[in-house]
Amino acid sequence: MKIAIMGAMPEEITPILEIVGEYKTTQYANNTYYEASYKGCEVVIAHSKIGKVFSTLTATSMIEHFACTTLLFSGVAGGINPSLKIGDLIVATKLSQHDLDITAFGHPMGFVPGGSVFVETDKELISVAKDVAKELDKNFQEGVIATGDQFVHDTKIKEAIVKNFGADALEMEGASVAVVCDALHVPCFILRAISDTADTDASFSFDEFMESSAIISAAFVMKMVDKIIE
Ligand code: SAH
């Protein structure tokens, strides 16, 4: 087994690199990949850069070039479901691209021919997460994550995303990573800690809490790795 551990921004993988300790750095496709042996298991760590295109490139590279066989994503998200507070964890059961729009042709939002509105994540990895949560006495919520190429800081956009997808949280990379994993038959796990609530003060909240929330998510994902390889 070779585990890909991915974030979008440097702050999302720095805590992971600190836990792993020693690694080899490889440049590939305009990005840096950190390869390590963590407790005897091969891991490849990278931050993709923000958005669907960069995260697609990184997820694909980790699977096709670095031969990873499982992918875990760790990062931060804007909360939609009012029960999600800053620092709370959400695990995606399924994800959708909220900005994929060919509704002009009568299709639902998020749908293109040959694709599907939602892509599911791996149920076994979610069950591993439940075991980890029990051991850490730390709760997470399972739910729908909506992904798009925009930082949402507007309640009207949030409401539209809820109406179209029933989403609990939103971010900018999860659905594209899930599409890659689904197509290449690699189990996928998407974890996010809430950094803001995607309304007017979202950018301030993000700046204040992004780093602490990224650490919460990274710590949880590394416990997942411990559990997967034990
Ligand atoms: N401050 C950064 C930009 C952050 S973009 C800069 O200046 O470089 C937001 C990042 O956090 C994305 O990777 C996205 O996945 C996640 N995210 C957190 N809150 C979000 C929100 N309200 N809308 C969209 N993405 C959000």
mmCIF file of C-alpha atoms and ligand atoms in Angstrom:
data_model
loop_
_atom_site.group_PDB
_atom_site.id
_atom_site.type_symbol
_atom_site.label_atom_id
_atom_site.label_comp_id
_atom_site.label_asym_id
_atom_site.label_seq_id
_atom_site.Cartn_x
_atom_site.Cartn_y
_atom_site.Cartn_z
ATOM 1 C CA MET A 1 0.000 0.000 0.000
ATOM 2 C CA LYS A 2 1.175 3.508 -0.815
ATOM 3 C CA ILE A 3 -0.873 6.341 0.680
ATOM 4 C CA ALA A 4 -1.304 9.760 -0.934
ATOM 5 C CA ILE A 5 -1.917 12.537 1.593
ATOM 6 C CA MET A 6 -2.983 15.707 -0.062
ATOM 7 C CA GLY A 7 -3.914 19.280 0.816
ATOM 8 C CA ALA A 8 -4.466 22.359 -1.310
ATOM 9 C CA MET A 9 -2.381 24.938 0.557
ATOM 10 C CA PRO A 10 1.042 24.693 2.253
ATOM 11 C CA GLU A 11 -0.560 25.235 5.682
ATOM 12 C CA GLU A 12 -2.636 22.087 5.155
ATOM 13 C CA ILE A 13 0.345 19.783 4.691
ATOM 14 C CA THR A 14 2.990 21.418 6.911
ATOM 15 C CA PRO A 15 1.601 19.720 10.059
ATOM 16 C CA ILE A 16 1.617 16.402 8.176
ATOM 17 C CA LEU A 17 5.237 16.829 7.098
ATOM 18 C CA GLU A 18 6.121 17.653 10.718
ATOM 19 C CA ILE A 19 4.547 14.405 11.946
ATOM 20 C CA VAL A 20 6.218 12.352 9.196
ATOM 21 C CA GLY A 21 9.596 13.968 9.985
ATOM 22 C CA GLU A 22 11.926 12.775 7.239
ATOM 23 C CA TYR A 23 11.132 12.796 3.543
ATOM 24 C CA LYS A 24 12.596 12.974 0.073
ATOM 25 C CA THR A 25 11.510 15.890 -2.118
ATOM 26 C CA THR A 26 10.724 15.363 -5.807
ATOM 27 C CA GLN A 27 9.687 17.991 -8.339
ATOM 28 C CA TYR A 28 7.076 16.783 -10.797
ATOM 29 C CA ALA A 29 4.617 18.634 -13.075
ATOM 30 C CA ASN A 30 5.339 22.036 -11.521
ATOM 31 C CA ASN A 31 4.768 20.798 -8.008
ATOM 32 C CA THR A 32 6.681 19.409 -5.036
ATOM 33 C CA TYR A 33 6.012 15.871 -3.789
ATOM 34 C CA TYR A 34 7.302 14.631 -0.438
ATOM 35 C CA GLU A 35 7.968 10.890 -0.322
ATOM 36 C CA ALA A 36 8.469 9.197 3.016
ATOM 37 C CA SER A 37 8.374 5.937 4.853
ATOM 38 C CA TYR A 38 6.007 6.523 7.775
ATOM 39 C CA LYS A 39 5.954 3.705 10.331
ATOM 40 C CA GLY A 40 7.036 1.344 7.540
ATOM 41 C CA CYS A 41 4.373 2.480 5.064
ATOM 42 C CA GLU A 42 5.166 4.454 1.939
ATOM 43 C CA VAL A 43 3.418 7.834 1.828
ATOM 44 C CA VAL A 44 3.470 10.646 -0.722
ATOM 45 C CA ILE A 45 2.464 14.110 0.488
ATOM 46 C CA ALA A 46 1.705 17.214 -1.572
ATOM 47 C CA HIS A 47 -0.274 20.416 -1.616
ATOM 48 C CA SER A 48 -1.814 20.890 -5.013
ATOM 49 C CA LYS A 49 -2.389 24.665 -4.997
ATOM 50 C CA ILE A 50 -5.934 25.981 -4.819
ATOM 51 C CA GLY A 51 -8.784 24.948 -7.105
ATOM 52 C CA LYS A 52 -10.182 22.107 -9.174
ATOM 53 C CA VAL A 53 -7.587 22.093 -11.960
ATOM 54 C CA PHE A 54 -4.499 22.004 -9.730
ATOM 55 C CA SER A 55 -6.058 19.444 -7.395
ATOM 56 C CA THR A 56 -6.971 17.242 -10.368
ATOM 57 C CA LEU A 57 -3.388 17.402 -11.602
ATOM 58 C CA THR A 58 -1.959 16.527 -8.192
ATOM 59 C CA ALA A 59 -4.376 13.692 -7.449
ATOM 60 C CA THR A 60 -3.740 12.208 -10.890
ATOM 61 C CA SER A 61 0.035 12.553 -10.493
ATOM 62 C CA MET A 62 -0.029 10.893 -7.082
ATOM 63 C CA ILE A 63 -1.892 7.914 -8.494
ATOM 64 C CA GLU A 64 -0.446 7.588 -11.994
ATOM 65 C CA HIS A 65 3.125 8.797 -11.459
ATOM 66 C CA PHE A 66 3.784 8.008 -7.793
ATOM 67 C CA ALA A 67 1.635 4.836 -7.810
ATOM 68 C CA CYS A 68 -0.408 5.672 -4.703
ATOM 69 C CA THR A 69 -3.175 3.181 -3.980
ATOM 70 C CA THR A 70 -5.250 5.162 -1.460
ATOM 71 C CA LEU A 71 -5.803 8.899 -1.231
ATOM 72 C CA LEU A 72 -6.565 10.974 1.855
ATOM 73 C CA PHE A 73 -7.290 14.692 1.552
ATOM 74 C CA SER A 74 -6.894 17.010 4.525
ATOM 75 C CA GLY A 75 -7.836 20.665 4.622
ATOM 76 C CA VAL A 76 -10.248 23.427 5.548
ATOM 77 C CA ALA A 77 -13.711 24.350 4.279
ATOM 78 C CA GLY A 78 -16.496 26.849 4.613
ATOM 79 C CA GLY A 79 -19.353 25.495 6.712
ATOM 80 C CA ILE A 80 -22.915 25.604 5.423
ATOM 81 C CA ASN A 81 -24.766 23.336 7.834
ATOM 82 C CA PRO A 82 -25.365 25.527 10.912
ATOM 83 C CA SER A 83 -24.351 22.649 13.165
ATOM 84 C CA LEU A 84 -20.776 22.951 11.852
ATOM 85 C CA LYS A 85 -18.727 25.385 13.950
ATOM 86 C CA ILE A 86 -15.183 26.666 13.378
ATOM 87 C CA GLY A 87 -12.731 23.788 13.900
ATOM 88 C CA ASP A 88 -15.393 21.062 13.490
ATOM 89 C CA LEU A 89 -14.592 18.175 11.163
ATOM 90 C CA ILE A 90 -16.666 17.066 8.200
ATOM 91 C CA VAL A 91 -16.072 13.882 6.228
ATOM 92 C CA ALA A 92 -17.511 13.888 2.702
ATOM 93 C CA THR A 93 -19.777 10.964 1.860
ATOM 94 C CA LYS A 94 -20.253 12.419 -1.616
ATOM 95 C CA LEU A 95 -19.144 15.533 -3.450
ATOM 96 C CA SER A 96 -20.352 17.688 -6.294
ATOM 97 C CA GLN A 97 -18.996 20.473 -8.505
ATOM 98 C CA HIS A 98 -21.329 23.336 -7.613
ATOM 99 C CA ASP A 99 -20.112 25.586 -10.462
ATOM 100 C CA LEU A 100 -20.460 23.039 -13.274
ATOM 101 C CA ASP A 101 -23.351 24.525 -15.203
ATOM 102 C CA ILE A 102 -24.849 23.389 -18.500
ATOM 103 C CA THR A 103 -28.383 23.933 -17.211
ATOM 104 C CA ALA A 104 -29.049 25.849 -20.461
ATOM 105 C CA PHE A 105 -29.470 22.397 -22.043
ATOM 106 C CA GLY A 106 -31.894 21.130 -19.420
ATOM 107 C CA HIS A 107 -29.324 19.303 -17.287
ATOM 108 C CA PRO A 108 -29.225 19.673 -13.497
ATOM 109 C CA MET A 109 -26.462 21.766 -11.914
ATOM 110 C CA GLY A 110 -23.258 19.780 -11.476
ATOM 111 C CA PHE A 111 -24.051 17.390 -14.308
ATOM 112 C CA VAL A 112 -22.340 16.843 -17.634
ATOM 113 C CA PRO A 113 -23.061 13.896 -19.961
ATOM 114 C CA GLY A 114 -20.847 10.953 -19.035
ATOM 115 C CA GLY A 115 -20.443 12.247 -15.480
ATOM 116 C CA SER A 116 -22.735 12.349 -12.460
ATOM 117 C CA VAL A 117 -23.912 15.103 -10.128
ATOM 118 C CA PHE A 118 -22.339 13.397 -7.090
ATOM 119 C CA VAL A 119 -19.218 11.279 -6.667
ATOM 120 C CA GLU A 120 -19.057 9.047 -3.603
ATOM 121 C CA THR A 121 -16.045 8.485 -1.390
ATOM 122 C CA ASP A 122 -14.829 5.194 0.066
ATOM 123 C CA LYS A 123 -17.093 3.698 2.736
ATOM 124 C CA GLU A 124 -14.333 1.626 4.353
ATOM 125 C CA LEU A 125 -12.181 4.712 4.908
ATOM 126 C CA ILE A 126 -15.158 6.453 6.519
ATOM 127 C CA SER A 127 -15.547 3.481 8.828
ATOM 128 C CA VAL A 128 -11.826 3.744 9.719
ATOM 129 C CA ALA A 129 -12.472 7.428 10.483
ATOM 130 C CA LYS A 130 -15.284 6.427 12.843
ATOM 131 C CA ASP A 131 -12.905 4.139 14.756
ATOM 132 C CA VAL A 132 -10.338 6.940 14.962
ATOM 133 C CA ALA A 133 -12.975 9.400 16.173
ATOM 134 C CA LYS A 134 -13.977 6.989 18.923
ATOM 135 C CA GLU A 135 -10.377 6.530 20.046
ATOM 136 C CA LEU A 136 -9.702 10.270 20.027
ATOM 137 C CA ASP A 137 -13.117 11.075 21.514
ATOM 138 C CA LYS A 138 -13.443 13.591 18.676
ATOM 139 C CA ASN A 139 -16.618 13.870 16.642
ATOM 140 C CA PHE A 140 -16.991 14.495 12.973
ATOM 141 C CA GLN A 141 -20.039 15.015 10.830
ATOM 142 C CA GLU A 142 -20.625 13.061 7.627
ATOM 143 C CA GLY A 143 -22.124 15.033 4.786
ATOM 144 C CA VAL A 144 -22.167 16.432 1.289
ATOM 145 C CA ILE A 145 -19.340 18.721 0.204
ATOM 146 C CA ALA A 146 -19.742 21.079 -2.755
ATOM 147 C CA THR A 147 -16.638 22.142 -4.671
ATOM 148 C CA GLY A 148 -16.152 25.075 -7.023
ATOM 149 C CA ASP A 149 -13.517 27.474 -8.279
ATOM 150 C CA GLN A 150 -14.511 30.335 -6.017
ATOM 151 C CA PHE A 151 -14.073 31.374 -2.406
ATOM 152 C CA VAL A 152 -17.694 31.677 -1.304
ATOM 153 C CA HIS A 153 -18.434 34.627 0.983
ATOM 154 C CA ASP A 154 -22.051 35.294 0.173
ATOM 155 C CA THR A 155 -25.183 33.859 1.813
ATOM 156 C CA LYS A 156 -27.107 33.896 -1.490
ATOM 157 C CA ILE A 157 -24.516 31.645 -3.160
ATOM 158 C CA LYS A 158 -24.533 29.407 -0.091
ATOM 159 C CA GLU A 159 -28.323 29.108 -0.274
ATOM 160 C CA ALA A 160 -28.182 28.206 -3.976
ATOM 161 C CA ILE A 161 -25.609 25.491 -3.227
ATOM 162 C CA VAL A 162 -27.844 24.070 -0.495
ATOM 163 C CA LYS A 163 -30.834 24.120 -2.828
ATOM 164 C CA ASN A 164 -28.958 22.418 -5.686
ATOM 165 C CA PHE A 165 -26.875 19.908 -3.748
ATOM 166 C CA GLY A 166 -28.020 19.764 -0.114
ATOM 167 C CA ALA A 167 -24.400 20.529 0.766
ATOM 168 C CA ASP A 168 -23.132 20.763 4.343
ATOM 169 C CA ALA A 169 -19.810 22.413 3.514
ATOM 170 C CA LEU A 170 -18.025 23.874 0.523
ATOM 171 C CA GLU A 171 -14.460 24.195 -0.666
ATOM 172 C CA MET A 172 -12.425 24.288 -3.868
ATOM 173 C CA GLU A 173 -10.784 20.874 -4.434
ATOM 174 C CA GLY A 174 -12.665 17.900 -2.995
ATOM 175 C CA ALA A 175 -14.980 16.973 -5.862
ATOM 176 C CA SER A 176 -12.230 17.091 -8.479
ATOM 177 C CA VAL A 177 -10.033 14.829 -6.352
ATOM 178 C CA ALA A 178 -12.976 12.454 -5.848
ATOM 179 C CA VAL A 179 -13.638 12.347 -9.614
ATOM 180 C CA VAL A 180 -10.006 11.357 -10.244
ATOM 181 C CA CYS A 181 -10.063 8.639 -7.570
ATOM 182 C CA ASP A 182 -13.380 7.279 -8.794
ATOM 183 C CA ALA A 183 -12.155 7.082 -12.400
ATOM 184 C CA LEU A 184 -8.866 5.427 -11.408
ATOM 185 C CA HIS A 185 -10.455 3.112 -8.814
ATOM 186 C CA VAL A 186 -8.481 4.425 -5.870
ATOM 187 C CA PRO A 187 -10.223 4.657 -2.463
ATOM 188 C CA CYS A 188 -10.748 8.304 -1.578
ATOM 189 C CA PHE A 189 -11.243 10.089 1.743
ATOM 190 C CA ILE A 190 -11.972 13.815 2.004
ATOM 191 C CA LEU A 191 -11.708 15.467 5.414
ATOM 192 C CA ARG A 192 -12.139 19.160 6.153
ATOM 193 C CA ALA A 193 -12.092 21.261 9.293
ATOM 194 C CA ILE A 194 -14.266 24.361 9.184
ATOM 195 C CA SER A 195 -12.379 27.664 8.811
ATOM 196 C CA ASP A 196 -15.326 29.989 8.102
ATOM 197 C CA THR A 197 -19.028 29.921 7.337
ATOM 198 C CA ALA A 198 -18.880 31.189 3.745
ATOM 199 C CA ASP A 199 -20.749 34.418 4.429
ATOM 200 C CA THR A 200 -19.747 38.078 4.306
ATOM 201 C CA ASP A 201 -17.018 37.841 6.946
ATOM 202 C CA ALA A 202 -15.652 34.537 5.574
ATOM 203 C CA SER A 203 -12.296 35.951 4.454
ATOM 204 C CA PHE A 204 -11.608 37.364 7.945
ATOM 205 C CA SER A 205 -12.659 34.136 9.635
ATOM 206 C CA PHE A 206 -10.563 32.160 7.137
ATOM 207 C CA ASP A 207 -7.461 34.253 7.862
ATOM 208 C CA GLU A 208 -7.970 33.833 11.595
ATOM 209 C CA PHE A 209 -8.779 30.110 11.734
ATOM 210 C CA MET A 210 -7.332 28.504 8.613
ATOM 211 C CA GLU A 211 -4.085 27.463 10.262
ATOM 212 C CA SER A 212 -5.623 26.072 13.469
ATOM 213 C CA SER A 213 -8.334 24.233 11.525
ATOM 214 C CA ALA A 214 -5.757 22.821 9.082
ATOM 215 C CA ILE A 215 -3.856 21.411 12.073
ATOM 216 C CA ILE A 216 -7.014 19.768 13.458
ATOM 217 C CA SER A 217 -7.694 18.099 10.102
ATOM 218 C CA ALA A 218 -4.059 17.043 9.593
ATOM 219 C CA ALA A 219 -3.835 15.478 13.054
ATOM 220 C CA PHE A 220 -6.986 13.460 12.396
ATOM 221 C CA VAL A 221 -5.810 12.296 8.971
ATOM 222 C CA MET A 222 -2.486 11.114 10.415
ATOM 223 C CA LYS A 223 -4.390 9.069 13.019
ATOM 224 C CA MET A 224 -6.261 7.563 10.071
ATOM 225 C CA VAL A 225 -2.933 6.621 8.508
ATOM 226 C CA ASP A 226 -1.868 5.004 11.804
ATOM 227 C CA LYS A 227 -5.087 2.988 11.829
ATOM 228 C CA ILE A 228 -4.850 1.985 8.158
ATOM 229 C CA ILE A 229 -1.320 0.642 8.516
ATOM 230 C CA GLU A 230 -1.617 -0.950 11.983
HETATM 231 N N1 SAH B 1 -6.191 33.038 1.466
HETATM 232 C C1 SAH B 1 -5.749 32.269 0.347
HETATM 233 C C2 SAH B 1 -6.904 31.837 -0.536
HETATM 234 C C3 SAH B 1 -7.735 30.808 0.144
HETATM 235 S S1 SAH B 1 -8.928 30.103 -0.912
HETATM 236 C C4 SAH B 1 -4.743 33.104 -0.459
HETATM 237 O O1 SAH B 1 -4.794 34.297 -0.408
HETATM 238 O O2 SAH B 1 -3.907 32.475 -1.112
HETATM 239 C C5 SAH B 1 -9.751 29.031 0.223
HETATM 240 C C6 SAH B 1 -9.147 27.663 0.439
HETATM 241 O O3 SAH B 1 -9.737 27.056 1.576
HETATM 242 C C7 SAH B 1 -9.412 26.678 -0.694
HETATM 243 O O4 SAH B 1 -8.364 25.756 -0.796
HETATM 244 C C8 SAH B 1 -10.748 26.010 -0.278
HETATM 245 O O5 SAH B 1 -10.744 24.622 -0.530
HETATM 246 C C9 SAH B 1 -10.879 26.253 1.224
HETATM 247 N N2 SAH B 1 -12.031 27.052 1.661
HETATM 248 C C10 SAH B 1 -12.223 27.433 2.958
HETATM 249 N N3 SAH B 1 -13.319 28.214 3.068
HETATM 250 C C11 SAH B 1 -13.852 28.324 1.828
HETATM 251 C C12 SAH B 1 -14.972 29.055 1.308
HETATM 252 N N4 SAH B 1 -15.742 29.816 2.080
HETATM 253 N N5 SAH B 1 -15.226 28.959 -0.031
HETATM 254 C C13 SAH B 1 -14.444 28.196 -0.823
HETATM 255 N N6 SAH B 1 -13.350 27.524 -0.376
HETATM 256 C C14 SAH B 1 -13.038 27.588 0.932
#
